[in-house]
Amino acid sequence: MTQSHVRELEAELAEAFGVPYAVAVSSGTAALHTALVAAGIGPGDEVLVPAASVPMPVAAITYTGARPVLIDGTGHQITPATRAVMAVHLAGRCTDLPRLADFAAAHGLRLIEDACQAQGSEYANRPAGSHGDAGCFSLKDGKILSAGEGGYLLTHDADLAEQARRFRTHLPVDHPRAGPRFGHNYRMPELIAAQARRALQQFPAKLARRRAQATLLMNLVEGTPRVRPMHPPPHENWNGYSALFHLDLPRPRDFCAHLTEAGVPNSIGTYGVISADRLPAMAAFRPARCPQAAKFLDHTLAVVLSEQDDDDRIRHLAHTITREASSWN
């Protein structure tokens, strides 16, 4: 079957984000798995990944047979088995990508960006997902650029793009592009690709709206005792994926759960985000505890926003956060 919408979407994504190659797949997690395998990561390898993360990038590393090595704070545990480092842009906020790219280059490591929540974010005047060997994105509902499901990866590397295209599908053994490994059923359906193409046309307006929503909510909460908006630094053009606040409150996780019950959806209270060392599936790897990551996540309120939230809804969220924080003890 000819996938004309998929091919057109890949060309449009590459042009929109200023890279030579885009490869469309079935989900953001599939993009992460595909990028790692296409970059040569496999059994016996180690991949550095932040402990302050969500489960999907850690899971994708294990799918390759590699070992996730959790980074707590700024330390980097390099061993002879270390082959890659994965940056995770939580809530659209990027790490110091030029420094991380220099670190990866100095140690001969691949750099993979989990930019699934960072569509439209820029760091040092370059789009998130374009600093490393590959940047991985999700098109799932709730993302600023959404087609309901699907994902894609961006890369400057022609060979990595070709390996990714081979890995995303099952090719006949006599196909001229059949590779030395089995592929996966990671193809993007044509219907999703068609929806994604329409969404891409609307993306600039939706990106501007999300930035305005996050900025409005953070400004309205500004000055609330023990709740500090986490504004980006000047060199980061953040996409506003979630409004972010540092909580200097007792029992901050309980407070986040309380906010969910009060109608303010957030990453901890609604989705139960925890540091990667606490994930039950990580027990087999016997990770060391990561107190810095746990403390950062526990004290970060990431308010979930959607394109349906009008300014009245944003003001209501701000009022609820301020009211509940003021009475919390």
mmCIF file of C-alpha atoms in Angstrom:
data_model
loop_
_atom_site.group_PDB
_atom_site.id
_atom_site.type_symbol
_atom_site.label_atom_id
_atom_site.label_comp_id
_atom_site.label_asym_id
_atom_site.label_seq_id
_atom_site.Cartn_x
_atom_site.Cartn_y
_atom_site.Cartn_z
ATOM 1 C CA MET A 1 0.000 0.000 0.000
ATOM 2 C CA THR A 2 1.334 3.411 -0.945
ATOM 3 C CA GLN A 3 1.492 5.704 2.082
ATOM 4 C CA SER A 4 1.203 9.069 0.369
ATOM 5 C CA HIS A 5 0.024 11.003 3.447
ATOM 6 C CA VAL A 6 2.862 9.533 5.532
ATOM 7 C CA ARG A 7 5.465 10.608 2.971
ATOM 8 C CA GLU A 8 3.955 14.077 2.686
ATOM 9 C CA LEU A 9 3.788 14.433 6.469
ATOM 10 C CA GLU A 10 7.458 13.480 6.814
ATOM 11 C CA ALA A 11 8.458 16.105 4.263
ATOM 12 C CA GLU A 12 6.319 18.750 5.966
ATOM 13 C CA LEU A 13 7.667 17.933 9.438
ATOM 14 C CA ALA A 14 11.265 18.103 8.210
ATOM 15 C CA GLU A 15 10.615 21.493 6.645
ATOM 16 C CA ALA A 16 8.687 22.829 9.651
ATOM 17 C CA PHE A 17 11.454 21.951 12.122
ATOM 18 C CA GLY A 18 14.462 22.619 9.910
ATOM 19 C CA VAL A 19 15.982 19.145 9.621
ATOM 20 C CA PRO A 20 16.680 16.986 6.557
ATOM 21 C CA TYR A 21 14.794 13.888 7.679
ATOM 22 C CA ALA A 22 11.607 12.972 9.529
ATOM 23 C CA VAL A 23 10.358 9.417 10.072
ATOM 24 C CA ALA A 24 6.715 8.893 11.057
ATOM 25 C CA VAL A 25 5.849 6.026 13.403
ATOM 26 C CA SER A 26 2.923 4.784 15.481
ATOM 27 C CA SER A 27 3.619 6.563 18.802
ATOM 28 C CA GLY A 28 6.105 8.656 20.745
ATOM 29 C CA THR A 29 7.386 5.561 22.555
ATOM 30 C CA ALA A 30 7.822 3.829 19.188
ATOM 31 C CA ALA A 31 9.838 6.858 18.056
ATOM 32 C CA LEU A 32 12.130 6.521 21.094
ATOM 33 C CA HIS A 33 12.623 2.776 20.580
ATOM 34 C CA THR A 34 13.187 3.216 16.853
ATOM 35 C CA ALA A 35 15.678 6.057 17.308
ATOM 36 C CA LEU A 36 17.722 4.072 19.825
ATOM 37 C CA VAL A 37 17.895 0.977 17.623
ATOM 38 C CA ALA A 38 18.655 3.076 14.527
ATOM 39 C CA ALA A 39 21.487 4.705 16.490
ATOM 40 C CA GLY A 40 22.983 1.265 17.144
ATOM 41 C CA ILE A 41 21.886 0.757 20.755
ATOM 42 C CA GLY A 42 21.320 -2.854 21.794
ATOM 43 C CA PRO A 43 21.946 -5.598 24.367
ATOM 44 C CA GLY A 44 24.932 -4.989 26.632
ATOM 45 C CA ASP A 45 24.860 -1.219 26.121
ATOM 46 C CA GLU A 46 24.104 1.396 28.762
ATOM 47 C CA VAL A 47 22.095 4.566 28.176
ATOM 48 C CA LEU A 48 22.183 7.523 30.554
ATOM 49 C CA VAL A 49 18.714 8.919 31.260
ATOM 50 C CA PRO A 50 17.447 11.415 33.866
ATOM 51 C CA ALA A 51 15.796 9.910 36.914
ATOM 52 C CA ALA A 52 13.448 12.924 36.832
ATOM 53 C CA SER A 53 11.544 11.442 33.947
ATOM 54 C CA VAL A 54 8.383 9.668 32.899
ATOM 55 C CA PRO A 55 8.304 5.886 32.292
ATOM 56 C CA MET A 56 8.257 5.925 28.468
ATOM 57 C CA PRO A 57 11.907 6.865 27.700
ATOM 58 C CA VAL A 58 13.175 4.419 30.333
ATOM 59 C CA ALA A 59 10.936 1.687 28.906
ATOM 60 C CA ALA A 60 12.171 2.366 25.365
ATOM 61 C CA ILE A 61 15.770 1.827 26.502
ATOM 62 C CA THR A 62 14.859 -1.560 27.986
ATOM 63 C CA TYR A 63 13.076 -2.565 24.747
ATOM 64 C CA THR A 64 16.453 -2.465 22.971
ATOM 65 C CA GLY A 65 18.014 -4.809 25.517
ATOM 66 C CA ALA A 66 20.174 -1.971 26.849
ATOM 67 C CA ARG A 67 20.411 -0.964 30.497
ATOM 68 C CA PRO A 68 18.998 2.419 31.630
ATOM 69 C CA VAL A 69 21.457 4.200 33.936
ATOM 70 C CA LEU A 70 19.574 6.792 35.972
ATOM 71 C CA ILE A 71 21.178 10.191 36.446
ATOM 72 C CA ASP A 72 20.332 12.033 39.641
ATOM 73 C CA GLY A 73 21.191 15.722 39.428
ATOM 74 C CA THR A 74 24.246 16.609 37.344
ATOM 75 C CA GLY A 75 26.434 13.514 37.785
ATOM 76 C CA HIS A 76 27.264 11.336 34.768
ATOM 77 C CA GLN A 77 28.239 7.697 35.329
ATOM 78 C CA ILE A 78 30.358 6.779 32.303
ATOM 79 C CA THR A 79 31.494 3.167 31.893
ATOM 80 C CA PRO A 80 32.975 1.262 28.926
ATOM 81 C CA ALA A 81 29.414 0.072 28.160
ATOM 82 C CA THR A 82 27.921 3.576 27.945
ATOM 83 C CA ARG A 83 26.760 4.203 24.382
ATOM 84 C CA ALA A 84 24.171 6.975 24.545
ATOM 85 C CA VAL A 85 22.560 9.681 26.618
ATOM 86 C CA MET A 86 18.859 10.506 26.474
ATOM 87 C CA ALA A 87 17.614 13.998 27.262
ATOM 88 C CA VAL A 88 14.010 14.175 28.501
ATOM 89 C CA HIS A 89 12.245 17.515 28.005
ATOM 90 C CA LEU A 90 9.560 17.306 30.687
ATOM 91 C CA ALA A 91 6.666 19.747 30.243
ATOM 92 C CA GLY A 92 8.437 21.146 27.192
ATOM 93 C CA ARG A 93 11.393 22.454 29.209
ATOM 94 C CA CYS A 94 14.807 21.661 27.748
ATOM 95 C CA THR A 95 18.028 20.885 29.541
ATOM 96 C CA ASP A 96 21.240 22.709 28.534
ATOM 97 C CA LEU A 97 21.336 21.068 25.111
ATOM 98 C CA PRO A 98 24.562 22.614 23.734
ATOM 99 C CA ARG A 99 26.420 21.501 26.863
ATOM 100 C CA LEU A 100 24.865 18.044 26.681
ATOM 101 C CA ALA A 101 25.731 17.731 22.991
ATOM 102 C CA ASP A 102 29.340 18.667 23.777
ATOM 103 C CA PHE A 103 29.397 16.094 26.576
ATOM 104 C CA ALA A 104 28.069 13.374 24.258
ATOM 105 C CA ALA A 105 30.557 14.254 21.519
ATOM 106 C CA ALA A 106 33.483 14.305 23.967
ATOM 107 C CA HIS A 107 32.652 10.760 25.119
ATOM 108 C CA GLY A 108 31.626 9.347 21.738
ATOM 109 C CA LEU A 109 28.003 8.921 22.805
ATOM 110 C CA ARG A 110 24.802 9.150 20.817
ATOM 111 C CA LEU A 111 22.405 11.866 21.987
ATOM 112 C CA ILE A 112 18.677 11.084 21.723
ATOM 113 C CA GLU A 113 16.124 13.735 22.715
ATOM 114 C CA ASP A 114 12.767 12.749 24.167
ATOM 115 C CA ALA A 115 10.957 15.857 22.963
ATOM 116 C CA CYS A 116 7.475 14.302 23.098
ATOM 117 C CA GLN A 117 6.232 17.198 25.262
ATOM 118 C CA ALA A 118 8.473 19.810 23.623
ATOM 119 C CA GLN A 119 6.940 20.462 20.213
ATOM 120 C CA GLY A 120 7.731 24.070 19.406
ATOM 121 C CA SER A 121 10.180 24.623 22.274
ATOM 122 C CA GLU A 122 13.509 26.141 21.273
ATOM 123 C CA TYR A 123 16.838 26.223 23.074
ATOM 124 C CA ALA A 124 19.750 28.427 21.978
ATOM 125 C CA ASN A 125 17.775 29.370 18.836
ATOM 126 C CA ARG A 126 17.335 25.762 17.707
ATOM 127 C CA PRO A 127 14.183 23.613 17.939
ATOM 128 C CA ALA A 128 13.965 20.956 20.616
ATOM 129 C CA GLY A 129 14.687 17.630 18.970
ATOM 130 C CA SER A 130 17.301 19.028 16.572
ATOM 131 C CA HIS A 131 20.341 19.153 18.874
ATOM 132 C CA GLY A 132 21.119 15.442 19.084
ATOM 133 C CA ASP A 133 21.371 12.447 16.762
ATOM 134 C CA ALA A 134 17.584 12.151 16.833
ATOM 135 C CA GLY A 135 14.659 13.949 18.426
ATOM 136 C CA CYS A 136 11.512 11.985 19.250
ATOM 137 C CA PHE A 137 7.957 13.337 19.370
ATOM 138 C CA SER A 138 4.424 12.198 20.157
ATOM 139 C CA LEU A 139 1.202 13.071 18.331
ATOM 140 C CA LYS A 140 -1.038 11.629 21.030
ATOM 141 C CA ASP A 141 -4.097 13.566 22.156
ATOM 142 C CA GLY A 142 -3.142 16.245 24.664
ATOM 143 C CA LYS A 143 0.018 17.220 22.805
ATOM 144 C CA ILE A 144 0.106 20.703 21.248
ATOM 145 C CA LEU A 145 0.564 19.083 17.838
ATOM 146 C CA SER A 146 -1.843 16.151 18.001
ATOM 147 C CA ALA A 147 -3.450 13.647 15.672
ATOM 148 C CA GLY A 148 -4.964 11.503 18.432
ATOM 149 C CA GLU A 149 -2.076 9.027 18.216
ATOM 150 C CA GLY A 150 1.206 8.572 16.358
ATOM 151 C CA GLY A 151 4.723 9.911 16.624
ATOM 152 C CA TYR A 152 7.794 10.840 14.620
ATOM 153 C CA LEU A 153 11.520 11.331 14.895
ATOM 154 C CA LEU A 154 13.702 14.054 13.421
ATOM 155 C CA THR A 155 17.353 13.662 12.461
ATOM 156 C CA HIS A 156 20.213 15.168 10.469
ATOM 157 C CA ASP A 157 21.671 11.680 9.914
ATOM 158 C CA ALA A 158 20.711 10.019 6.613
ATOM 159 C CA ASP A 159 21.809 6.545 7.746
ATOM 160 C CA LEU A 160 19.896 6.823 11.030
ATOM 161 C CA ALA A 161 16.777 7.853 9.096
ATOM 162 C CA GLU A 162 17.139 4.874 6.765
ATOM 163 C CA GLN A 163 17.655 2.454 9.662
ATOM 164 C CA ALA A 164 14.574 3.917 11.360
ATOM 165 C CA ARG A 165 12.449 3.386 8.244
ATOM 166 C CA ARG A 166 13.584 -0.230 8.078
ATOM 167 C CA PHE A 167 12.866 -0.837 11.750
ATOM 168 C CA ARG A 168 9.331 0.574 11.729
ATOM 169 C CA THR A 169 7.945 -2.126 9.433
ATOM 170 C CA HIS A 170 8.126 -5.825 8.551
ATOM 171 C CA LEU A 171 9.811 -6.100 5.150
ATOM 172 C CA PRO A 172 9.904 -9.282 3.011
ATOM 173 C CA VAL A 173 13.281 -10.998 3.222
ATOM 174 C CA ASP A 174 13.911 -10.330 -0.474
ATOM 175 C CA HIS A 175 13.014 -6.642 -0.224
ATOM 176 C CA PRO A 176 15.966 -4.461 -1.284
ATOM 177 C CA ARG A 177 15.702 -2.455 1.976
ATOM 178 C CA ALA A 178 15.377 -5.462 4.300
ATOM 179 C CA GLY A 179 17.882 -5.135 7.130
ATOM 180 C CA PRO A 180 19.720 -7.642 9.341
ATOM 181 C CA ARG A 181 17.114 -7.419 12.129
ATOM 182 C CA PHE A 182 13.367 -7.973 12.338
ATOM 183 C CA GLY A 183 11.286 -4.841 12.075
ATOM 184 C CA HIS A 184 8.283 -3.835 14.158
ATOM 185 C CA ASN A 185 4.714 -2.896 13.395
ATOM 186 C CA TYR A 186 5.486 0.768 14.080
ATOM 187 C CA ARG A 187 4.018 2.136 10.855
ATOM 188 C CA MET A 188 1.831 5.235 11.040
ATOM 189 C CA PRO A 189 -1.639 4.665 9.531
ATOM 190 C CA GLU A 190 -2.586 6.885 6.603
ATOM 191 C CA LEU A 191 -5.615 8.262 8.471
ATOM 192 C CA ILE A 192 -3.406 9.424 11.361
ATOM 193 C CA ALA A 193 -0.938 10.952 8.903
ATOM 194 C CA ALA A 194 -3.740 12.860 7.172
ATOM 195 C CA GLN A 195 -4.960 14.173 10.537
ATOM 196 C CA ALA A 196 -1.410 15.109 11.510
ATOM 197 C CA ARG A 197 -0.940 17.091 8.289
ATOM 198 C CA ARG A 198 -4.034 19.140 9.059
ATOM 199 C CA ALA A 199 -2.866 19.619 12.649
ATOM 200 C CA LEU A 200 0.540 20.793 11.458
ATOM 201 C CA GLN A 201 -1.128 23.626 9.535
ATOM 202 C CA GLN A 202 -2.820 24.751 12.764
ATOM 203 C CA PHE A 203 0.262 24.238 14.923
ATOM 204 C CA PRO A 204 1.621 27.822 14.967
ATOM 205 C CA ALA A 205 -1.689 29.178 16.274
ATOM 206 C CA LYS A 206 -2.051 26.382 18.843
ATOM 207 C CA LEU A 207 1.539 26.867 19.999
ATOM 208 C CA ALA A 208 0.977 30.586 20.498
ATOM 209 C CA ARG A 209 -2.226 29.867 22.406
ATOM 210 C CA ARG A 210 -0.544 27.330 24.729
ATOM 211 C CA ARG A 211 2.263 29.772 25.505
ATOM 212 C CA ALA A 212 -0.328 32.438 26.313
ATOM 213 C CA GLN A 213 -2.292 30.030 28.549
ATOM 214 C CA ALA A 214 0.763 28.978 30.566
ATOM 215 C CA THR A 215 2.014 32.549 30.883
ATOM 216 C CA LEU A 216 -1.390 33.812 32.034
ATOM 217 C CA LEU A 217 -1.758 31.095 34.678
ATOM 218 C CA MET A 218 1.765 31.592 36.006
ATOM 219 C CA ASN A 219 1.333 35.364 36.139
ATOM 220 C CA LEU A 220 -2.003 35.075 37.952
ATOM 221 C CA VAL A 221 -0.490 32.799 40.600
ATOM 222 C CA GLU A 222 2.609 35.005 40.988
ATOM 223 C CA GLY A 223 2.886 36.256 44.563
ATOM 224 C CA THR A 224 1.079 33.318 46.153
ATOM 225 C CA PRO A 225 3.078 32.339 49.249
ATOM 226 C CA ARG A 226 5.108 29.135 48.841
ATOM 227 C CA VAL A 227 4.055 28.672 45.182
ATOM 228 C CA ARG A 228 6.684 30.054 42.793
ATOM 229 C CA PRO A 229 6.180 30.126 39.009
ATOM 230 C CA MET A 230 9.073 28.457 37.167
ATOM 231 C CA HIS A 231 9.724 30.838 34.278
ATOM 232 C CA PRO A 232 12.174 29.732 31.557
ATOM 233 C CA PRO A 233 15.598 31.363 31.169
ATOM 234 C CA PRO A 234 16.047 33.976 28.416
ATOM 235 C CA HIS A 235 17.772 31.566 26.002
ATOM 236 C CA GLU A 236 14.865 29.093 26.110
ATOM 237 C CA ASN A 237 11.743 29.748 24.052
ATOM 238 C CA TRP A 238 9.439 27.400 25.919
ATOM 239 C CA ASN A 239 6.262 25.966 24.381
ATOM 240 C CA GLY A 240 4.208 26.338 27.591
ATOM 241 C CA TYR A 241 3.207 22.668 27.581
ATOM 242 C CA SER A 242 2.229 22.784 31.286
ATOM 243 C CA ALA A 243 2.241 25.731 33.665
ATOM 244 C CA LEU A 244 5.045 25.006 36.145
ATOM 245 C CA PHE A 245 5.384 26.001 39.802
ATOM 246 C CA HIS A 246 7.859 25.162 42.549
ATOM 247 C CA LEU A 247 6.052 24.215 45.757
ATOM 248 C CA ASP A 248 7.557 25.177 49.100
ATOM 249 C CA LEU A 249 4.687 23.560 50.969
ATOM 250 C CA PRO A 250 4.605 20.706 53.484
ATOM 251 C CA ARG A 251 3.602 17.360 51.933
ATOM 252 C CA PRO A 252 3.703 18.690 48.365
ATOM 253 C CA ARG A 253 2.547 15.412 46.777
ATOM 254 C CA ASP A 254 -0.503 15.431 49.013
ATOM 255 C CA PHE A 255 -1.130 19.018 47.968
ATOM 256 C CA CYS A 256 -0.987 18.048 44.287
ATOM 257 C CA ALA A 257 -3.471 15.235 44.916
ATOM 258 C CA HIS A 258 -5.690 17.702 46.782
ATOM 259 C CA LEU A 259 -5.569 20.076 43.797
ATOM 260 C CA THR A 260 -6.693 17.284 41.477
ATOM 261 C CA GLU A 261 -9.722 16.713 43.689
ATOM 262 C CA ALA A 262 -10.346 20.486 43.573
ATOM 263 C CA GLY A 263 -10.394 20.433 39.771
ATOM 264 C CA VAL A 264 -6.803 21.336 38.901
ATOM 265 C CA PRO A 265 -5.298 18.457 36.860
ATOM 266 C CA ASN A 266 -1.559 18.054 37.339
ATOM 267 C CA SER A 267 1.253 15.593 36.719
ATOM 268 C CA ILE A 268 1.535 14.247 40.280
ATOM 269 C CA GLY A 269 -2.036 14.391 41.541
ATOM 270 C CA THR A 270 -3.603 13.179 38.286
ATOM 271 C CA TYR A 271 -0.918 10.948 36.763
ATOM 272 C CA GLY A 272 1.181 9.982 39.788
ATOM 273 C CA VAL A 273 4.547 10.893 38.259
ATOM 274 C CA ILE A 274 7.461 9.555 40.323
ATOM 275 C CA SER A 275 11.228 9.404 39.805
ATOM 276 C CA ALA A 276 12.338 6.520 37.597
ATOM 277 C CA ASP A 277 14.170 4.687 40.388
ATOM 278 C CA ARG A 278 10.788 4.175 42.089
ATOM 279 C CA LEU A 279 9.132 2.538 39.081
ATOM 280 C CA PRO A 280 8.249 -1.090 39.898
ATOM 281 C CA ALA A 281 9.527 -2.228 36.491
ATOM 282 C CA MET A 282 12.980 -0.835 37.324
ATOM 283 C CA ALA A 283 13.400 -3.214 40.284
ATOM 284 C CA ALA A 284 15.128 -5.783 38.068
ATOM 285 C CA PHE A 285 17.904 -3.252 37.398
ATOM 286 C CA ARG A 286 18.414 -2.539 41.121
ATOM 287 C CA PRO A 287 18.842 1.216 40.639
ATOM 288 C CA ALA A 288 20.330 3.387 43.350
ATOM 289 C CA ARG A 289 17.903 5.808 44.956
ATOM 290 C CA CYS A 290 17.707 9.202 43.280
ATOM 291 C CA PRO A 291 16.801 11.681 46.025
ATOM 292 C CA GLN A 292 17.442 14.821 43.963
ATOM 293 C CA ALA A 293 15.100 13.699 41.187
ATOM 294 C CA ALA A 294 12.449 12.654 43.699
ATOM 295 C CA LYS A 295 12.684 15.996 45.500
ATOM 296 C CA PHE A 296 12.473 17.946 42.239
ATOM 297 C CA LEU A 297 9.397 16.078 41.021
ATOM 298 C CA ASP A 298 7.700 16.100 44.435
ATOM 299 C CA HIS A 299 8.020 19.885 44.652
ATOM 300 C CA THR A 300 7.011 20.627 41.048
ATOM 301 C CA LEU A 301 3.393 21.409 40.248
ATOM 302 C CA ALA A 302 2.849 20.902 36.516
ATOM 303 C CA VAL A 303 -0.700 21.975 35.689
ATOM 304 C CA VAL A 304 -2.164 20.129 32.721
ATOM 305 C CA LEU A 305 -3.550 22.504 30.091
ATOM 306 C CA SER A 306 -5.644 21.859 26.995
ATOM 307 C CA GLU A 307 -6.661 23.906 23.981
ATOM 308 C CA GLN A 308 -10.227 23.984 25.337
ATOM 309 C CA ASP A 309 -9.159 26.033 28.384
ATOM 310 C CA ASP A 310 -10.348 29.609 27.806
ATOM 311 C CA ASP A 311 -9.188 32.578 29.879
ATOM 312 C CA ASP A 312 -12.049 32.152 32.355
ATOM 313 C CA ARG A 313 -10.955 28.570 32.955
ATOM 314 C CA ILE A 314 -7.342 29.744 33.437
ATOM 315 C CA ARG A 315 -8.486 32.349 35.979
ATOM 316 C CA HIS A 316 -10.488 29.673 37.805
ATOM 317 C CA LEU A 317 -7.419 27.397 37.977
ATOM 318 C CA ALA A 318 -5.319 30.269 39.323
ATOM 319 C CA HIS A 319 -7.922 31.150 41.953
ATOM 320 C CA THR A 320 -8.134 27.519 43.073
ATOM 321 C CA ILE A 321 -4.351 27.126 43.358
ATOM 322 C CA THR A 322 -4.025 30.364 45.322
ATOM 323 C CA ARG A 323 -6.946 29.572 47.622
ATOM 324 C CA GLU A 324 -5.843 26.024 48.386
ATOM 325 C CA ALA A 325 -2.175 26.953 48.877
ATOM 326 C CA SER A 326 -3.127 29.740 51.276
ATOM 327 C CA SER A 327 -5.084 27.372 53.491
ATOM 328 C CA TRP A 328 -2.679 24.394 53.247
ATOM 329 C CA ASN A 329 -0.804 23.461 56.431
#
